[in-house]
Amino acid sequence: MNELLAIIIATVFVNNYVLSRFLGLCPFFGVSKKIETAAGMGMAVTFVMTLASIATWFIEKFLLSIKVGGHDLSYLRTVTFILVIASLVQFVEMFLQKSMPSLYQSLGIFLPLITTNCAVLGVAILNIQNFGVKTYWALIKTITQGVGAALGFTLALVLMAGIRERLELEEVPACFKGMPIAFVVSGLLALAFMGFNGLKIF
């Protein structure tokens, strides 16, 4: 249990996929203008990332079990992972379009972009590299890291949205308005999260 808690703390704070690994920056900058939109995107990414972690673990196990000419099919990993992620995103998109049309409209083009969000694919590949597919304990750790990475992504997104909403009320110099101030804020957030480096977990 302590190991799973350590994985969650590490992926949310110490090795945040957005602020320390710089994965998923496109939706991070594109959807972080309002807290409601950021929270909605965070929930969508959490759903996709968690299910993708589970599905890709089983797919990797399947690919390694098939031998063709004495070699396994692990070279198909990236292609199959992208197909799984694209299918999950399509499901989320249809669900939001039917049940939450206002959130669907506010997310706009960034919802289908979850398919190419390198954070989702990065988590799926890093899960396999870190934990493997030999035991079901590895599956539990894979799911935990997927959930932790998604929570870390959501935390970074909501924090950025909150700061950017406050900046709209401030007098920002003309040369810093828009994306320049967003880059400065994200750099400061990354520096703040670097404070968690060296955190001793258990």
Short mmCIF file of C-alpha atoms in Angstrom, two decimals:
data_model
loop_
_atom_site.label_atom_id
_atom_site.label_comp_id
_atom_site.label_asym_id
_atom_site.label_seq_id
_atom_site.Cartn_x
_atom_site.Cartn_y
_atom_site.Cartn_z
CA MET A 1 0.00 0.00 0.00
CA ASN A 2 2.85 2.37 0.85
CA GLU A 3 4.38 1.70 -2.57
CA LEU A 4 1.15 2.68 -4.33
CA LEU A 5 0.84 5.85 -2.26
CA ALA A 6 4.47 6.70 -3.08
CA ILE A 7 3.73 6.25 -6.81
CA ILE A 8 0.75 8.63 -6.60
CA ILE A 9 2.69 11.31 -4.67
CA ALA A 10 5.63 10.98 -7.05
CA THR A 11 3.52 11.34 -10.21
CA VAL A 12 1.38 14.20 -8.87
CA PHE A 13 4.12 16.33 -7.30
CA VAL A 14 7.70 15.13 -7.81
CA ASN A 15 7.56 13.91 -11.42
CA ASN A 16 4.53 15.84 -12.67
CA TYR A 17 4.18 14.94 -16.34
CA VAL A 18 3.43 18.53 -17.39
CA LEU A 19 5.77 20.54 -15.18
CA SER A 20 8.79 18.24 -14.93
CA ARG A 21 8.56 16.01 -18.03
CA PHE A 22 6.92 18.67 -20.25
CA LEU A 23 4.37 16.26 -21.73
CA GLY A 24 0.89 17.44 -22.69
CA LEU A 25 1.76 21.12 -23.12
CA CYS A 26 -0.70 21.70 -25.99
CA PRO A 27 -3.89 21.28 -23.87
CA PHE A 28 -2.04 22.76 -20.87
CA PHE A 29 -1.74 26.12 -22.63
CA GLY A 30 -4.86 25.85 -24.78
CA VAL A 31 -7.47 24.94 -22.16
CA SER A 32 -6.08 26.74 -19.11
CA LYS A 33 -7.95 30.03 -19.59
CA LYS A 34 -10.91 29.14 -17.34
CA ILE A 35 -11.05 26.90 -14.28
CA GLU A 36 -14.29 25.18 -15.37
CA THR A 37 -12.84 24.24 -18.75
CA ALA A 38 -9.56 23.13 -17.17
CA ALA A 39 -11.39 20.92 -14.66
CA GLY A 40 -13.50 19.39 -17.45
CA MET A 41 -10.41 18.64 -19.53
CA GLY A 42 -8.73 17.20 -16.43
CA MET A 43 -11.64 14.81 -15.86
CA ALA A 44 -11.62 13.73 -19.51
CA VAL A 45 -7.85 13.14 -19.46
CA THR A 46 -8.15 11.25 -16.14
CA PHE A 47 -10.74 8.91 -17.63
CA VAL A 48 -8.76 8.33 -20.83
CA MET A 49 -5.39 7.97 -19.08
CA THR A 50 -6.69 5.47 -16.50
CA LEU A 51 -8.45 3.27 -19.06
CA ALA A 52 -5.52 3.59 -21.47
CA SER A 53 -3.12 2.39 -18.74
CA ILE A 54 -5.25 -0.72 -18.17
CA ALA A 55 -5.87 -1.48 -21.86
CA THR A 56 -2.28 -0.94 -22.98
CA TRP A 57 -0.98 -3.24 -20.21
CA PHE A 58 -3.11 -6.10 -21.54
CA ILE A 59 -2.20 -5.27 -25.14
CA GLU A 60 1.51 -5.30 -24.29
CA LYS A 61 1.08 -8.68 -22.56
CA PHE A 62 -0.71 -9.98 -25.67
CA LEU A 63 1.95 -8.62 -28.06
CA LEU A 64 4.74 -10.23 -26.04
CA SER A 65 2.93 -13.60 -26.00
CA ILE A 66 2.75 -13.87 -29.80
CA LYS A 67 5.92 -15.08 -31.52
CA VAL A 68 6.44 -14.64 -35.26
CA GLY A 69 9.69 -16.05 -36.58
CA GLY A 70 11.07 -16.25 -33.04
CA HIS A 71 10.35 -12.57 -32.33
CA ASP A 72 7.51 -10.97 -30.36
CA LEU A 73 5.29 -8.17 -31.69
CA SER A 74 6.44 -5.49 -29.25
CA TYR A 75 7.48 -3.30 -32.19
CA LEU A 76 3.74 -2.69 -32.76
CA ARG A 77 3.43 -1.13 -29.29
CA THR A 78 3.22 2.53 -30.30
CA VAL A 79 0.72 1.97 -33.13
CA THR A 80 -1.62 -0.16 -31.03
CA PHE A 81 -1.39 2.20 -28.05
CA ILE A 82 -2.37 5.16 -30.24
CA LEU A 83 -5.34 3.22 -31.63
CA VAL A 84 -6.55 2.38 -28.11
CA ILE A 85 -6.17 6.00 -26.94
CA ALA A 86 -7.98 7.29 -30.05
CA SER A 87 -10.89 4.90 -29.39
CA LEU A 88 -11.17 6.00 -25.76
CA VAL A 89 -11.10 9.68 -26.75
CA GLN A 90 -13.86 9.08 -29.31
CA PHE A 91 -15.96 7.49 -26.57
CA VAL A 92 -15.38 10.48 -24.22
CA GLU A 93 -16.19 12.92 -27.02
CA MET A 94 -19.50 11.22 -27.81
CA PHE A 95 -20.40 11.05 -24.10
CA LEU A 96 -19.70 14.75 -23.50
CA GLN A 97 -21.50 15.80 -26.69
CA LYS A 98 -24.67 14.02 -25.52
CA SER A 99 -24.57 14.65 -21.76
CA MET A 100 -22.61 17.92 -21.32
CA PRO A 101 -22.89 19.96 -24.54
CA SER A 102 -21.69 23.20 -22.90
CA LEU A 103 -18.47 21.57 -21.69
CA TYR A 104 -18.09 19.88 -25.09
CA GLN A 105 -18.32 23.28 -26.81
CA SER A 106 -15.89 24.97 -24.40
CA LEU A 107 -13.26 22.24 -24.83
CA GLY A 108 -13.54 22.62 -28.61
CA ILE A 109 -10.66 21.27 -30.67
CA PHE A 110 -8.65 20.31 -27.57
CA LEU A 111 -10.92 17.35 -26.77
CA PRO A 112 -10.01 15.35 -29.90
CA LEU A 113 -6.42 16.46 -29.36
CA ILE A 114 -6.28 14.16 -26.32
CA THR A 115 -5.65 11.48 -28.95
CA THR A 116 -2.32 13.10 -29.77
CA ASN A 117 -1.67 14.27 -26.22
CA CYS A 118 1.84 12.98 -25.65
CA ALA A 119 1.15 12.78 -21.89
CA VAL A 120 -1.37 9.95 -22.40
CA LEU A 121 0.89 8.00 -24.73
CA GLY A 122 3.93 8.81 -22.56
CA VAL A 123 2.24 7.43 -19.44
CA ALA A 124 1.23 4.23 -21.26
CA ILE A 125 4.78 3.62 -22.54
CA LEU A 126 6.49 4.60 -19.26
CA ASN A 127 4.15 2.26 -17.35
CA ILE A 128 5.37 -0.66 -19.46
CA GLN A 129 9.02 0.39 -19.15
CA ASN A 130 8.83 0.92 -15.37
CA PHE A 131 6.68 -2.01 -14.26
CA GLY A 132 6.55 -4.54 -17.11
CA VAL A 133 3.70 -7.00 -17.66
CA LYS A 134 4.86 -10.11 -15.82
CA THR A 135 2.61 -9.97 -12.74
CA TYR A 136 -0.78 -8.54 -11.84
CA TRP A 137 0.93 -6.48 -9.13
CA ALA A 138 2.58 -4.66 -12.06
CA LEU A 139 -0.93 -4.01 -13.44
CA ILE A 140 -2.00 -2.44 -10.12
CA LYS A 141 1.10 -0.22 -10.12
CA THR A 142 0.43 0.67 -13.77
CA ILE A 143 -3.14 1.76 -12.93
CA THR A 144 -1.89 3.71 -9.91
CA GLN A 145 0.70 5.55 -11.98
CA GLY A 146 -1.91 6.29 -14.66
CA VAL A 147 -4.31 7.76 -12.09
CA GLY A 148 -1.50 9.72 -10.40
CA ALA A 149 -0.25 11.14 -13.70
CA ALA A 150 -3.81 12.19 -14.60
CA LEU A 151 -4.30 13.86 -11.21
CA GLY A 152 -0.98 15.66 -11.61
CA PHE A 153 -2.03 16.84 -15.08
CA THR A 154 -5.37 18.06 -13.70
CA LEU A 155 -3.68 19.83 -10.77
CA ALA A 156 -1.25 21.64 -13.07
CA LEU A 157 -4.07 22.58 -15.46
CA VAL A 158 -6.38 23.94 -12.74
CA LEU A 159 -3.55 25.87 -11.03
CA MET A 160 -2.57 27.43 -14.36
CA ALA A 161 -6.20 28.31 -15.11
CA GLY A 162 -6.65 29.95 -11.71
CA ILE A 163 -3.55 32.09 -12.18
CA ARG A 164 -4.51 33.06 -15.73
CA GLU A 165 -8.01 34.07 -14.58
CA ARG A 166 -6.45 36.36 -11.97
CA LEU A 167 -4.04 37.78 -14.56
CA GLU A 168 -7.02 38.88 -16.67
CA LEU A 169 -7.86 41.38 -13.88
CA GLU A 170 -4.30 42.70 -13.57
CA GLU A 171 -2.48 45.32 -15.61
CA VAL A 172 -0.02 43.22 -17.58
CA PRO A 173 2.46 45.07 -19.85
CA ALA A 174 1.36 44.94 -23.48
CA CYS A 175 4.40 42.93 -24.58
CA PHE A 176 3.55 40.19 -22.03
CA LYS A 177 -0.19 39.87 -22.72
CA GLY A 178 -1.45 36.54 -23.98
CA MET A 179 0.94 33.63 -24.41
CA PRO A 180 4.13 35.37 -23.17
CA ILE A 181 2.75 35.77 -19.64
CA ALA A 182 1.38 32.20 -19.83
CA PHE A 183 4.90 30.91 -20.57
CA VAL A 184 6.32 32.94 -17.66
CA VAL A 185 3.65 31.58 -15.29
CA SER A 186 4.22 27.99 -16.43
CA GLY A 187 7.97 28.41 -15.86
CA LEU A 188 7.33 29.68 -12.35
CA LEU A 189 4.96 26.78 -11.68
CA ALA A 190 7.61 24.32 -12.88
CA LEU A 191 10.15 25.96 -10.56
CA ALA A 192 7.68 25.73 -7.67
CA PHE A 193 7.12 22.02 -8.32
CA MET A 194 10.89 21.47 -8.41
CA GLY A 195 10.72 22.11 -4.67
CA PHE A 196 9.27 18.63 -4.30
CA ASN A 197 12.47 17.05 -5.70
CA GLY A 198 14.29 15.14 -3.02
CA LEU A 199 11.03 14.56 -1.12
CA LYS A 200 11.52 11.41 0.94
CA ILE A 201 8.45 9.23 0.59
CA PHE A 202 8.31 6.66 3.40
#
